[in-house]
Amino acid sequence: MITIVCKGYKYILAQLSDISGTASKITISLKSKSGRKQYEKLFEKRLELQKETTKIRIISINQSTLLDFFTIPIENILSRKTRTSDQGYEVTSACGTKYIFLFAENLKVKKNKSHPISIFQTMVSDFLDNTLSFIKRTVRIPYKIKPMKAQNSDYMAGILPSDQIVAFNNYTNFNGYLGNMFALNPSLDDYFTKMQAIAGYNPQTDTLNFNNIIKLEVARCKLGYVHIDSFVTEFNQNPKLRIELGIQSQEQLTVRSYQRNLMAIGSSLNEYGEILIQECRDLKLIGGKISIWDRRFFECNSNGMKNKETGMSSDPDSGHYVKKTGQYSVLVGNGYTDTCIVDNWWMLPVYWDAVSANKNDNTIFISTAEDYLSSITIKPIFLIGDAGPDSHDSNKVVIDYDVIPIIAARANSVGYILKTDSGNHFRGEYIPRMYHRLLGKLYNLRTIVERKNSNEVVGYHRSKMSNMGIELARIFVSVPNITALLTALTAFKVGRNDLIRAPSAFRSLLI
């Protein structure tokens, strides 16, 4: 019997003789040089020495370890093969594995390496405080909130025909008519008629009154007309559209006069939008607890080519936009960006503006967050955004208004990074611990603003404006948001909550 002795262990490798009583025992120690030569002579092959396993760990000199909490010397804790120096220390375990701990400040290593932490990672505070049970007991994320129950008779009686009232109450496939929005929301006529009187404006025909111009623009948005001239032609040739909007004058409308009066009411659209937003808040159509931001690009009627003499394009306020939308597709154009904030309850907008498309997400988000949060008295709890505006400045702007930023971080971000099961990353230093486990559900609400943008592109065809200029771009952005608010209010007043977010609701003409 041969016994090989290596590092204190004995292994039986071979049986010299299987005949009983003739076995002999030879002990070869591989620890000595003579023993290794005897092994090679006996087996006629070279000894394969086991490679030493070495593992290197980089630590910070300011990092606390368990050894810092002991008063006995480090040499008494580590094994007898520990060596310490200014660069770090080396430890050899009982199984022969060598661990080398090196201080990062003394080495040329890659710093700021990302180490995301799972949102379900247990922390010491979870055992000291009753945080987890507190979350289950008090934190709720509202997905669908039922608004106040509308008294349909109070809104529709005496305003809508009896057959339409019956249809709204009994037929779910009845989506109403275009004139229902203006009949059930008299604030539109009241506001713009008063504004026209204050301005002292006297149009040539009643068709050009401010309240009729905004009705025409909302109707153009609802019916999906991209170009103004085609809609003006439809209005002049279709008497049913004139009756649906309640315009009594039979005068023909021109594109030039339409655009001129549209510019006149452009500065008042945001103020009227605030009136509609407040009405939605009163009716519990807007909760105001969770706000969601996103940007949407739309083209203007300019190719972006610059004049060789002046160095200016035909629309100097617009900007060039480039975004990779797929593996082989790129969205390129010249135009503006719709920066919008929506409420999570019923996908209704609470803030909107138009800016040049060549600005980056950080600049647009910071400006939008400051304008929105400074203009409201009751602040939301969360402001959600995608990874476009990911930066410390964007998070700090939201924090300054006592709002929690749920802004996705990039995968290669450094610092205190949290990671959800779906692979999204967030900056943990700006989000309270009690909301870490809810980050996945909170960030999933961001698709609400994506659906709102989809409604504008697919339902209203608002992906390209037919004119140029920043003022007309702001009007182009304001009209679909006002249309969405009027649609929600009308759906509420007829008792049809399924039509609150439907761009196809109240689009048909009464023939």
PDB file of C-alpha atoms in Angstrom, residues 2-285:
ATOM      1  CA  ILE A   2       1.330   3.437  -0.923  1.00  0.00           C
ATOM      2  CA  THR A   3       0.394   6.453   1.128  1.00  0.00           C
ATOM      3  CA  ILE A   4       1.079   9.922  -0.266  1.00  0.00           C
ATOM      4  CA  VAL A   5       1.418  12.591   2.435  1.00  0.00           C
ATOM      5  CA  CYS A   6       0.705  16.136   1.205  1.00  0.00           C
ATOM      6  CA  LYS A   7      -0.075  19.100   3.494  1.00  0.00           C
ATOM      7  CA  GLY A   8      -1.175  16.881   6.376  1.00  0.00           C
ATOM      8  CA  TYR A   9      -3.581  14.695   4.342  1.00  0.00           C
ATOM      9  CA  LYS A  10      -3.149  11.007   3.396  1.00  0.00           C
ATOM     10  CA  TYR A  11      -4.438   9.561   0.146  1.00  0.00           C
ATOM     11  CA  ILE A  12      -4.357   5.886  -0.881  1.00  0.00           C
ATOM     12  CA  LEU A  13      -3.358   5.969  -4.523  1.00  0.00           C
ATOM     13  CA  ALA A  14      -2.496   2.412  -5.553  1.00  0.00           C
ATOM     14  CA  GLN A  15      -2.346  -1.221  -4.468  1.00  0.00           C
ATOM     15  CA  LEU A  16       1.009  -2.845  -5.291  1.00  0.00           C
ATOM     16  CA  SER A  17      -0.143  -6.400  -4.903  1.00  0.00           C
ATOM     17  CA  ASP A  18      -3.561  -7.975  -4.694  1.00  0.00           C
ATOM     18  CA  ILE A  19      -2.171 -11.218  -3.214  1.00  0.00           C
ATOM     19  CA  SER A  20      -3.031 -11.555   0.426  1.00  0.00           C
ATOM     20  CA  GLY A  21      -0.072 -11.292   2.768  1.00  0.00           C
ATOM     21  CA  THR A  22       2.330  -9.848   0.205  1.00  0.00           C
ATOM     22  CA  ALA A  23       1.279  -6.193   0.445  1.00  0.00           C
ATOM     23  CA  SER A  24       3.933  -3.744   1.567  1.00  0.00           C
ATOM     24  CA  LYS A  25       3.451  -0.179   2.743  1.00  0.00           C
ATOM     25  CA  ILE A  26       5.571   2.680   1.432  1.00  0.00           C
ATOM     26  CA  THR A  27       5.177   6.227   2.712  1.00  0.00           C
ATOM     27  CA  ILE A  28       6.199   9.063   0.411  1.00  0.00           C
ATOM     28  CA  SER A  29       6.167  12.618   1.706  1.00  0.00           C
ATOM     29  CA  LEU A  30       5.660  15.206  -1.022  1.00  0.00           C
ATOM     30  CA  LYS A  31       6.636  17.944   1.392  1.00  0.00           C
ATOM     31  CA  SER A  32      10.335  17.124   1.007  1.00  0.00           C
ATOM     32  CA  LYS A  33      12.510  17.250  -2.061  1.00  0.00           C
ATOM     33  CA  SER A  34      13.629  13.616  -1.647  1.00  0.00           C
ATOM     34  CA  GLY A  35      10.033  12.474  -1.349  1.00  0.00           C
ATOM     35  CA  ARG A  36       9.098  14.166  -4.627  1.00  0.00           C
ATOM     36  CA  LYS A  37      12.071  12.493  -6.369  1.00  0.00           C
ATOM     37  CA  GLN A  38      11.017   9.106  -4.959  1.00  0.00           C
ATOM     38  CA  TYR A  39       7.515   9.703  -6.310  1.00  0.00           C
ATOM     39  CA  GLU A  40       8.810  10.459  -9.813  1.00  0.00           C
ATOM     40  CA  LYS A  41      11.071   7.400  -9.779  1.00  0.00           C
ATOM     41  CA  LEU A  42       8.307   5.092  -8.611  1.00  0.00           C
ATOM     42  CA  PHE A  43       5.547   6.255 -10.978  1.00  0.00           C
ATOM     43  CA  GLU A  44       7.836   7.364 -13.820  1.00  0.00           C
ATOM     44  CA  LYS A  45       6.120  10.710 -14.286  1.00  0.00           C
ATOM     45  CA  ARG A  46       6.580  14.218 -13.073  1.00  0.00           C
ATOM     46  CA  LEU A  47       4.631  15.427 -10.111  1.00  0.00           C
ATOM     47  CA  GLU A  48       1.919  17.939 -10.979  1.00  0.00           C
ATOM     48  CA  LEU A  49       2.077  20.553  -8.303  1.00  0.00           C
ATOM     49  CA  GLN A  50      -1.266  22.040  -7.246  1.00  0.00           C
ATOM     50  CA  LYS A  51      -1.660  25.667  -8.271  1.00  0.00           C
ATOM     51  CA  GLU A  52      -2.087  28.095  -5.467  1.00  0.00           C
ATOM     52  CA  THR A  53      -5.532  29.717  -5.409  1.00  0.00           C
ATOM     53  CA  THR A  54      -5.262  33.444  -4.896  1.00  0.00           C
ATOM     54  CA  LYS A  55      -8.196  35.832  -4.582  1.00  0.00           C
ATOM     55  CA  ILE A  56      -7.741  39.591  -4.508  1.00  0.00           C
ATOM     56  CA  ARG A  57     -10.261  41.873  -2.828  1.00  0.00           C
ATOM     57  CA  ILE A  58     -10.153  45.656  -3.163  1.00  0.00           C
ATOM     58  CA  ILE A  59     -11.321  47.549  -0.083  1.00  0.00           C
ATOM     59  CA  SER A  60     -11.343  51.167   0.959  1.00  0.00           C
ATOM     60  CA  ILE A  61      -9.111  52.347   3.771  1.00  0.00           C
ATOM     61  CA  ASN A  62     -12.170  54.042   5.250  1.00  0.00           C
ATOM     62  CA  GLN A  63     -14.305  50.918   5.080  1.00  0.00           C
ATOM     63  CA  SER A  64     -15.319  49.455   8.413  1.00  0.00           C
ATOM     64  CA  THR A  65     -14.787  45.738   8.965  1.00  0.00           C
ATOM     65  CA  LEU A  66     -15.628  43.377  11.788  1.00  0.00           C
ATOM     66  CA  LEU A  67     -12.013  43.592  12.970  1.00  0.00           C
ATOM     67  CA  ASP A  68     -12.557  47.248  13.843  1.00  0.00           C
ATOM     68  CA  PHE A  69     -14.908  46.229  16.640  1.00  0.00           C
ATOM     69  CA  PHE A  70     -12.355  44.026  18.454  1.00  0.00           C
ATOM     70  CA  THR A  71      -9.746  45.324  20.877  1.00  0.00           C
ATOM     71  CA  ILE A  72      -7.338  42.377  20.512  1.00  0.00           C
ATOM     72  CA  PRO A  73      -4.560  42.671  17.948  1.00  0.00           C
ATOM     73  CA  ILE A  74      -5.287  41.676  14.371  1.00  0.00           C
ATOM     74  CA  GLU A  75      -2.480  39.073  14.467  1.00  0.00           C
ATOM     75  CA  ASN A  76      -4.453  37.082  17.089  1.00  0.00           C
ATOM     76  CA  ILE A  77      -7.556  36.960  14.901  1.00  0.00           C
ATOM     77  CA  LEU A  78      -6.098  36.139  11.524  1.00  0.00           C
ATOM     78  CA  SER A  79      -4.237  32.971  10.788  1.00  0.00           C
ATOM     79  CA  ARG A  80      -0.532  32.586  11.439  1.00  0.00           C
ATOM     80  CA  LYS A  81       0.184  33.152   7.747  1.00  0.00           C
ATOM     81  CA  THR A  82      -1.207  36.693   7.721  1.00  0.00           C
ATOM     82  CA  ARG A  83       1.075  39.446   6.561  1.00  0.00           C
ATOM     83  CA  THR A  84       0.190  43.121   6.899  1.00  0.00           C
ATOM     84  CA  SER A  85       1.657  46.170   5.210  1.00  0.00           C
ATOM     85  CA  ASP A  86       0.727  49.685   4.184  1.00  0.00           C
ATOM     86  CA  GLN A  87      -0.690  48.333   0.920  1.00  0.00           C
ATOM     87  CA  GLY A  88      -3.058  45.888   2.681  1.00  0.00           C
ATOM     88  CA  TYR A  89      -2.795  42.432   4.156  1.00  0.00           C
ATOM     89  CA  GLU A  90      -2.648  38.803   3.023  1.00  0.00           C
ATOM     90  CA  VAL A  91      -4.535  35.899   4.584  1.00  0.00           C
ATOM     91  CA  THR A  92      -4.097  32.180   3.884  1.00  0.00           C
ATOM     92  CA  SER A  93      -7.076  30.060   4.859  1.00  0.00           C
ATOM     93  CA  ALA A  94      -6.969  26.508   6.216  1.00  0.00           C
ATOM     94  CA  CYS A  95      -7.833  25.044   2.816  1.00  0.00           C
ATOM     95  CA  GLY A  96      -4.900  26.786   1.187  1.00  0.00           C
ATOM     96  CA  THR A  97      -6.742  29.651  -0.525  1.00  0.00           C
ATOM     97  CA  LYS A  98      -4.838  32.915  -0.336  1.00  0.00           C
ATOM     98  CA  TYR A  99      -6.812  36.134   0.081  1.00  0.00           C
ATOM     99  CA  ILE A 100      -5.097  39.437  -0.642  1.00  0.00           C
ATOM    100  CA  PHE A 101      -6.893  42.542   0.653  1.00  0.00           C
ATOM    101  CA  LEU A 102      -5.554  45.710  -0.970  1.00  0.00           C
ATOM    102  CA  PHE A 103      -6.434  49.310  -0.217  1.00  0.00           C
ATOM    103  CA  ALA A 104      -7.966  50.981  -3.282  1.00  0.00           C
ATOM    104  CA  GLU A 105      -6.371  54.382  -2.578  1.00  0.00           C
ATOM    105  CA  ASN A 106      -2.887  52.867  -3.036  1.00  0.00           C
ATOM    106  CA  LEU A 107      -3.622  51.105  -6.323  1.00  0.00           C
ATOM    107  CA  LYS A 108      -4.346  52.148  -9.875  1.00  0.00           C
ATOM    108  CA  VAL A 109      -7.716  50.481 -10.154  1.00  0.00           C
ATOM    109  CA  LYS A 110     -10.934  51.445 -11.894  1.00  0.00           C
ATOM    110  CA  LYS A 111     -12.879  53.608  -9.513  1.00  0.00           C
ATOM    111  CA  ASN A 112     -16.579  54.404  -9.402  1.00  0.00           C
ATOM    112  CA  LYS A 113     -17.556  50.912 -10.442  1.00  0.00           C
ATOM    113  CA  SER A 114     -21.289  50.332 -10.300  1.00  0.00           C
ATOM    114  CA  HIS A 115     -22.570  47.818  -7.766  1.00  0.00           C
ATOM    115  CA  PRO A 116     -26.400  47.945  -7.884  1.00  0.00           C
ATOM    116  CA  ILE A 117     -28.262  46.797  -4.788  1.00  0.00           C
ATOM    117  CA  SER A 118     -31.533  44.921  -5.077  1.00  0.00           C
ATOM    118  CA  ILE A 119     -34.561  46.761  -3.750  1.00  0.00           C
ATOM    119  CA  PHE A 120     -35.297  43.641  -1.677  1.00  0.00           C
ATOM    120  CA  GLN A 121     -31.892  43.733   0.015  1.00  0.00           C
ATOM    121  CA  THR A 122     -32.403  43.566   3.773  1.00  0.00           C
ATOM    122  CA  MET A 123     -30.751  46.321   5.792  1.00  0.00           C
ATOM    123  CA  VAL A 124     -29.980  46.745   9.459  1.00  0.00           C
ATOM    124  CA  SER A 125     -32.756  49.334   9.770  1.00  0.00           C
ATOM    125  CA  ASP A 126     -35.294  46.669   8.814  1.00  0.00           C
ATOM    126  CA  PHE A 127     -34.540  44.886  12.095  1.00  0.00           C
ATOM    127  CA  LEU A 128     -34.313  47.997  14.247  1.00  0.00           C
ATOM    128  CA  ASP A 129     -37.499  49.658  12.996  1.00  0.00           C
ATOM    129  CA  ASN A 130     -40.788  48.099  12.059  1.00  0.00           C
ATOM    130  CA  THR A 131     -40.427  49.482   8.541  1.00  0.00           C
ATOM    131  CA  LEU A 132     -41.689  46.556   6.499  1.00  0.00           C
ATOM    132  CA  SER A 133     -44.945  46.190   8.388  1.00  0.00           C
ATOM    133  CA  PHE A 134     -45.369  49.958   8.220  1.00  0.00           C
ATOM    134  CA  ILE A 135     -45.162  49.826   4.435  1.00  0.00           C
ATOM    135  CA  LYS A 136     -47.772  47.078   4.191  1.00  0.00           C
ATOM    136  CA  ARG A 137     -50.051  48.952   6.555  1.00  0.00           C
ATOM    137  CA  THR A 138     -49.923  52.514   5.226  1.00  0.00           C
ATOM    138  CA  VAL A 139     -48.462  52.717   1.716  1.00  0.00           C
ATOM    139  CA  ARG A 140     -50.869  52.234  -1.167  1.00  0.00           C
ATOM    140  CA  ILE A 141     -50.402  52.933  -4.868  1.00  0.00           C
ATOM    141  CA  PRO A 142     -53.637  54.081  -6.553  1.00  0.00           C
ATOM    142  CA  TYR A 143     -53.966  52.600 -10.021  1.00  0.00           C
ATOM    143  CA  LYS A 144     -57.616  53.272 -10.822  1.00  0.00           C
ATOM    144  CA  ILE A 145     -59.581  55.755  -8.776  1.00  0.00           C
ATOM    145  CA  LYS A 146     -63.296  56.175  -9.281  1.00  0.00           C
ATOM    146  CA  PRO A 147     -64.308  59.837  -9.528  1.00  0.00           C
ATOM    147  CA  MET A 148     -67.246  61.371  -7.773  1.00  0.00           C
ATOM    148  CA  LYS A 149     -70.558  59.921  -8.877  1.00  0.00           C
ATOM    149  CA  ALA A 150     -72.055  62.336 -11.353  1.00  0.00           C
ATOM    150  CA  GLN A 151     -75.657  63.374 -11.135  1.00  0.00           C
ATOM    151  CA  ASN A 152     -76.371  63.028 -14.832  1.00  0.00           C
ATOM    152  CA  SER A 153     -79.717  64.773 -14.655  1.00  0.00           C
ATOM    153  CA  ASP A 154     -78.080  67.901 -13.231  1.00  0.00           C
ATOM    154  CA  TYR A 155     -75.700  68.211 -16.195  1.00  0.00           C
ATOM    155  CA  MET A 156     -77.680  66.869 -19.168  1.00  0.00           C
ATOM    156  CA  ALA A 157     -81.271  67.901 -18.393  1.00  0.00           C
ATOM    157  CA  GLY A 158     -82.334  70.754 -20.624  1.00  0.00           C
ATOM    158  CA  ILE A 159     -79.002  70.787 -22.481  1.00  0.00           C
ATOM    159  CA  LEU A 160     -78.871  67.513 -24.423  1.00  0.00           C
ATOM    160  CA  PRO A 161     -81.801  65.970 -26.329  1.00  0.00           C
ATOM    161  CA  SER A 162     -83.687  63.237 -24.538  1.00  0.00           C
ATOM    162  CA  ASP A 163     -82.661  60.576 -27.051  1.00  0.00           C
ATOM    163  CA  GLN A 164     -78.981  61.279 -26.420  1.00  0.00           C
ATOM    164  CA  ILE A 165     -79.525  61.080 -22.651  1.00  0.00           C
ATOM    165  CA  VAL A 166     -81.176  57.676 -23.092  1.00  0.00           C
ATOM    166  CA  ALA A 167     -78.314  56.549 -25.341  1.00  0.00           C
ATOM    167  CA  PHE A 168     -75.646  57.582 -22.812  1.00  0.00           C
ATOM    168  CA  ASN A 169     -77.461  55.760 -20.003  1.00  0.00           C
ATOM    169  CA  ASN A 170     -78.237  52.531 -21.851  1.00  0.00           C
ATOM    170  CA  TYR A 171     -75.836  51.961 -24.757  1.00  0.00           C
ATOM    171  CA  THR A 172     -72.153  51.469 -24.025  1.00  0.00           C
ATOM    172  CA  ASN A 173     -71.206  51.683 -27.721  1.00  0.00           C
ATOM    173  CA  PHE A 174     -72.595  55.226 -27.995  1.00  0.00           C
ATOM    174  CA  ASN A 175     -69.670  57.650 -27.846  1.00  0.00           C
ATOM    175  CA  GLY A 176     -71.530  60.936 -28.156  1.00  0.00           C
ATOM    176  CA  TYR A 177     -71.188  63.834 -30.568  1.00  0.00           C
ATOM    177  CA  LEU A 178     -68.706  66.649 -31.004  1.00  0.00           C
ATOM    178  CA  GLY A 179     -71.198  69.265 -29.871  1.00  0.00           C
ATOM    179  CA  ASN A 180     -71.631  67.562 -26.480  1.00  0.00           C
ATOM    180  CA  MET A 181     -68.232  68.858 -25.323  1.00  0.00           C
ATOM    181  CA  PHE A 182     -69.172  72.492 -25.926  1.00  0.00           C
ATOM    182  CA  ALA A 183     -72.747  72.165 -24.659  1.00  0.00           C
ATOM    183  CA  LEU A 184     -71.750  70.566 -21.324  1.00  0.00           C
ATOM    184  CA  ASN A 185     -68.737  72.836 -20.742  1.00  0.00           C
ATOM    185  CA  PRO A 186     -70.030  76.431 -20.918  1.00  0.00           C
ATOM    186  CA  SER A 187     -66.784  77.673 -19.383  1.00  0.00           C
ATOM    187  CA  LEU A 188     -65.249  77.718 -22.867  1.00  0.00           C
ATOM    188  CA  ASP A 189     -67.738  80.262 -24.229  1.00  0.00           C
ATOM    189  CA  ASP A 190     -67.710  82.284 -21.021  1.00  0.00           C
ATOM    190  CA  TYR A 191     -63.935  82.575 -20.776  1.00  0.00           C
ATOM    191  CA  PHE A 192     -63.123  83.454 -24.385  1.00  0.00           C
ATOM    192  CA  THR A 193     -66.105  85.780 -24.792  1.00  0.00           C
ATOM    193  CA  LYS A 194     -64.956  87.673 -21.704  1.00  0.00           C
ATOM    194  CA  MET A 195     -61.383  87.734 -22.951  1.00  0.00           C
ATOM    195  CA  GLN A 196     -62.480  89.144 -26.304  1.00  0.00           C
ATOM    196  CA  ALA A 197     -64.470  91.872 -24.558  1.00  0.00           C
ATOM    197  CA  ILE A 198     -61.489  92.826 -22.372  1.00  0.00           C
ATOM    198  CA  ALA A 199     -59.215  92.980 -25.415  1.00  0.00           C
ATOM    199  CA  GLY A 200     -61.785  95.108 -27.279  1.00  0.00           C
ATOM    200  CA  TYR A 201     -61.506  92.928 -30.364  1.00  0.00           C
ATOM    201  CA  ASN A 202     -64.236  93.245 -33.004  1.00  0.00           C
ATOM    202  CA  PRO A 203     -63.871  90.623 -35.776  1.00  0.00           C
ATOM    203  CA  GLN A 204     -65.223  91.104 -39.258  1.00  0.00           C
ATOM    204  CA  THR A 205     -67.607  88.148 -38.900  1.00  0.00           C
ATOM    205  CA  ASP A 206     -69.009  86.197 -35.964  1.00  0.00           C
ATOM    206  CA  THR A 207     -67.160  83.126 -37.205  1.00  0.00           C
ATOM    207  CA  LEU A 208     -63.906  84.750 -36.104  1.00  0.00           C
ATOM    208  CA  ASN A 209     -65.000  85.266 -32.483  1.00  0.00           C
ATOM    209  CA  PHE A 210     -62.484  83.920 -29.990  1.00  0.00           C
ATOM    210  CA  ASN A 211     -64.877  81.282 -28.644  1.00  0.00           C
ATOM    211  CA  ASN A 212     -65.564  80.040 -32.176  1.00  0.00           C
ATOM    212  CA  ILE A 213     -61.856  79.892 -33.033  1.00  0.00           C
ATOM    213  CA  ILE A 214     -61.059  77.668 -30.045  1.00  0.00           C
ATOM    214  CA  LYS A 215     -64.048  75.469 -30.925  1.00  0.00           C
ATOM    215  CA  LEU A 216     -62.735  75.126 -34.464  1.00  0.00           C
ATOM    216  CA  GLU A 217     -59.252  74.218 -33.218  1.00  0.00           C
ATOM    217  CA  VAL A 218     -60.590  71.611 -30.770  1.00  0.00           C
ATOM    218  CA  ALA A 219     -62.755  70.179 -33.557  1.00  0.00           C
ATOM    219  CA  ARG A 220     -59.736  70.042 -35.895  1.00  0.00           C
ATOM    220  CA  CYS A 221     -57.846  68.137 -33.194  1.00  0.00           C
ATOM    221  CA  LYS A 222     -60.730  65.748 -32.541  1.00  0.00           C
ATOM    222  CA  LEU A 223     -61.310  65.013 -36.222  1.00  0.00           C
ATOM    223  CA  GLY A 224     -57.585  64.487 -36.849  1.00  0.00           C
ATOM    224  CA  TYR A 225     -56.964  67.149 -39.492  1.00  0.00           C
ATOM    225  CA  VAL A 226     -53.224  67.760 -39.860  1.00  0.00           C
ATOM    226  CA  HIS A 227     -53.337  70.756 -42.190  1.00  0.00           C
ATOM    227  CA  ILE A 228     -55.316  73.891 -41.466  1.00  0.00           C
ATOM    228  CA  ASP A 229     -56.251  74.554 -45.094  1.00  0.00           C
ATOM    229  CA  SER A 230     -57.945  71.168 -45.496  1.00  0.00           C
ATOM    230  CA  PHE A 231     -59.943  71.719 -42.304  1.00  0.00           C
ATOM    231  CA  VAL A 232     -60.992  75.219 -43.386  1.00  0.00           C
ATOM    232  CA  THR A 233     -62.181  73.774 -46.704  1.00  0.00           C
ATOM    233  CA  GLU A 234     -64.171  71.105 -44.838  1.00  0.00           C
ATOM    234  CA  PHE A 235     -65.735  73.742 -42.597  1.00  0.00           C
ATOM    235  CA  ASN A 236     -66.777  75.925 -45.533  1.00  0.00           C
ATOM    236  CA  GLN A 237     -68.270  73.029 -47.491  1.00  0.00           C
ATOM    237  CA  ASN A 238     -69.876  71.006 -44.673  1.00  0.00           C
ATOM    238  CA  PRO A 239     -72.841  72.788 -43.053  1.00  0.00           C
ATOM    239  CA  LYS A 240     -73.224  69.959 -40.537  1.00  0.00           C
ATOM    240  CA  LEU A 241     -69.883  70.863 -38.961  1.00  0.00           C
ATOM    241  CA  ARG A 242     -70.987  74.477 -38.606  1.00  0.00           C
ATOM    242  CA  ILE A 243     -74.211  73.375 -36.892  1.00  0.00           C
ATOM    243  CA  GLU A 244     -72.330  70.954 -34.606  1.00  0.00           C
ATOM    244  CA  LEU A 245     -70.099  73.777 -33.349  1.00  0.00           C
ATOM    245  CA  GLY A 246     -73.038  76.139 -32.862  1.00  0.00           C
ATOM    246  CA  ILE A 247     -71.717  78.778 -35.275  1.00  0.00           C
ATOM    247  CA  GLN A 248     -74.658  80.690 -36.704  1.00  0.00           C
ATOM    248  CA  SER A 249     -72.754  82.865 -39.165  1.00  0.00           C
ATOM    249  CA  GLN A 250     -72.652  81.600 -42.753  1.00  0.00           C
ATOM    250  CA  GLU A 251     -69.580  83.621 -43.727  1.00  0.00           C
ATOM    251  CA  GLN A 252     -66.738  81.752 -45.395  1.00  0.00           C
ATOM    252  CA  LEU A 253     -63.579  81.229 -43.362  1.00  0.00           C
ATOM    253  CA  THR A 254     -60.092  81.869 -44.751  1.00  0.00           C
ATOM    254  CA  VAL A 255     -56.839  80.261 -43.677  1.00  0.00           C
ATOM    255  CA  ARG A 256     -55.145  83.618 -43.074  1.00  0.00           C
ATOM    256  CA  SER A 257     -57.891  84.957 -40.794  1.00  0.00           C
ATOM    257  CA  TYR A 258     -58.077  81.615 -38.965  1.00  0.00           C
ATOM    258  CA  GLN A 259     -54.357  81.620 -38.165  1.00  0.00           C
ATOM    259  CA  ARG A 260     -54.373  85.308 -37.219  1.00  0.00           C
ATOM    260  CA  ASN A 261     -57.124  84.851 -34.626  1.00  0.00           C
ATOM    261  CA  LEU A 262     -55.578  81.617 -33.416  1.00  0.00           C
ATOM    262  CA  MET A 263     -52.416  83.551 -32.610  1.00  0.00           C
ATOM    263  CA  ALA A 264     -54.528  86.101 -30.752  1.00  0.00           C
ATOM    264  CA  ILE A 265     -55.920  83.526 -28.312  1.00  0.00           C
ATOM    265  CA  GLY A 266     -52.684  81.540 -27.986  1.00  0.00           C
ATOM    266  CA  SER A 267     -51.456  83.361 -24.876  1.00  0.00           C
ATOM    267  CA  SER A 268     -54.706  82.559 -23.026  1.00  0.00           C
ATOM    268  CA  LEU A 269     -54.830  78.821 -23.661  1.00  0.00           C
ATOM    269  CA  ASN A 270     -52.699  77.933 -20.634  1.00  0.00           C
ATOM    270  CA  GLU A 271     -54.868  80.080 -18.364  1.00  0.00           C
ATOM    271  CA  TYR A 272     -58.011  78.390 -19.622  1.00  0.00           C
ATOM    272  CA  GLY A 273     -56.291  75.027 -19.188  1.00  0.00           C
ATOM    273  CA  GLU A 274     -55.753  75.851 -15.494  1.00  0.00           C
ATOM    274  CA  ILE A 275     -59.523  76.407 -15.148  1.00  0.00           C
ATOM    275  CA  LEU A 276     -60.220  72.968 -16.613  1.00  0.00           C
ATOM    276  CA  ILE A 277     -57.546  71.344 -14.421  1.00  0.00           C
ATOM    277  CA  GLN A 278     -59.070  72.847 -11.290  1.00  0.00           C
ATOM    278  CA  GLU A 279     -62.522  71.611 -12.306  1.00  0.00           C
ATOM    279  CA  CYS A 280     -61.079  68.120 -12.787  1.00  0.00           C
ATOM    280  CA  ARG A 281     -59.527  68.303  -9.312  1.00  0.00           C
ATOM    281  CA  ASP A 282     -62.864  69.281  -7.799  1.00  0.00           C
ATOM    282  CA  LEU A 283     -64.548  66.311  -9.474  1.00  0.00           C
ATOM    283  CA  LYS A 284     -61.729  63.937  -8.372  1.00  0.00           C
ATOM    284  CA  LEU A 285     -60.561  63.293 -11.896  1.00  0.00           C
TER     285      LEU A 285
END
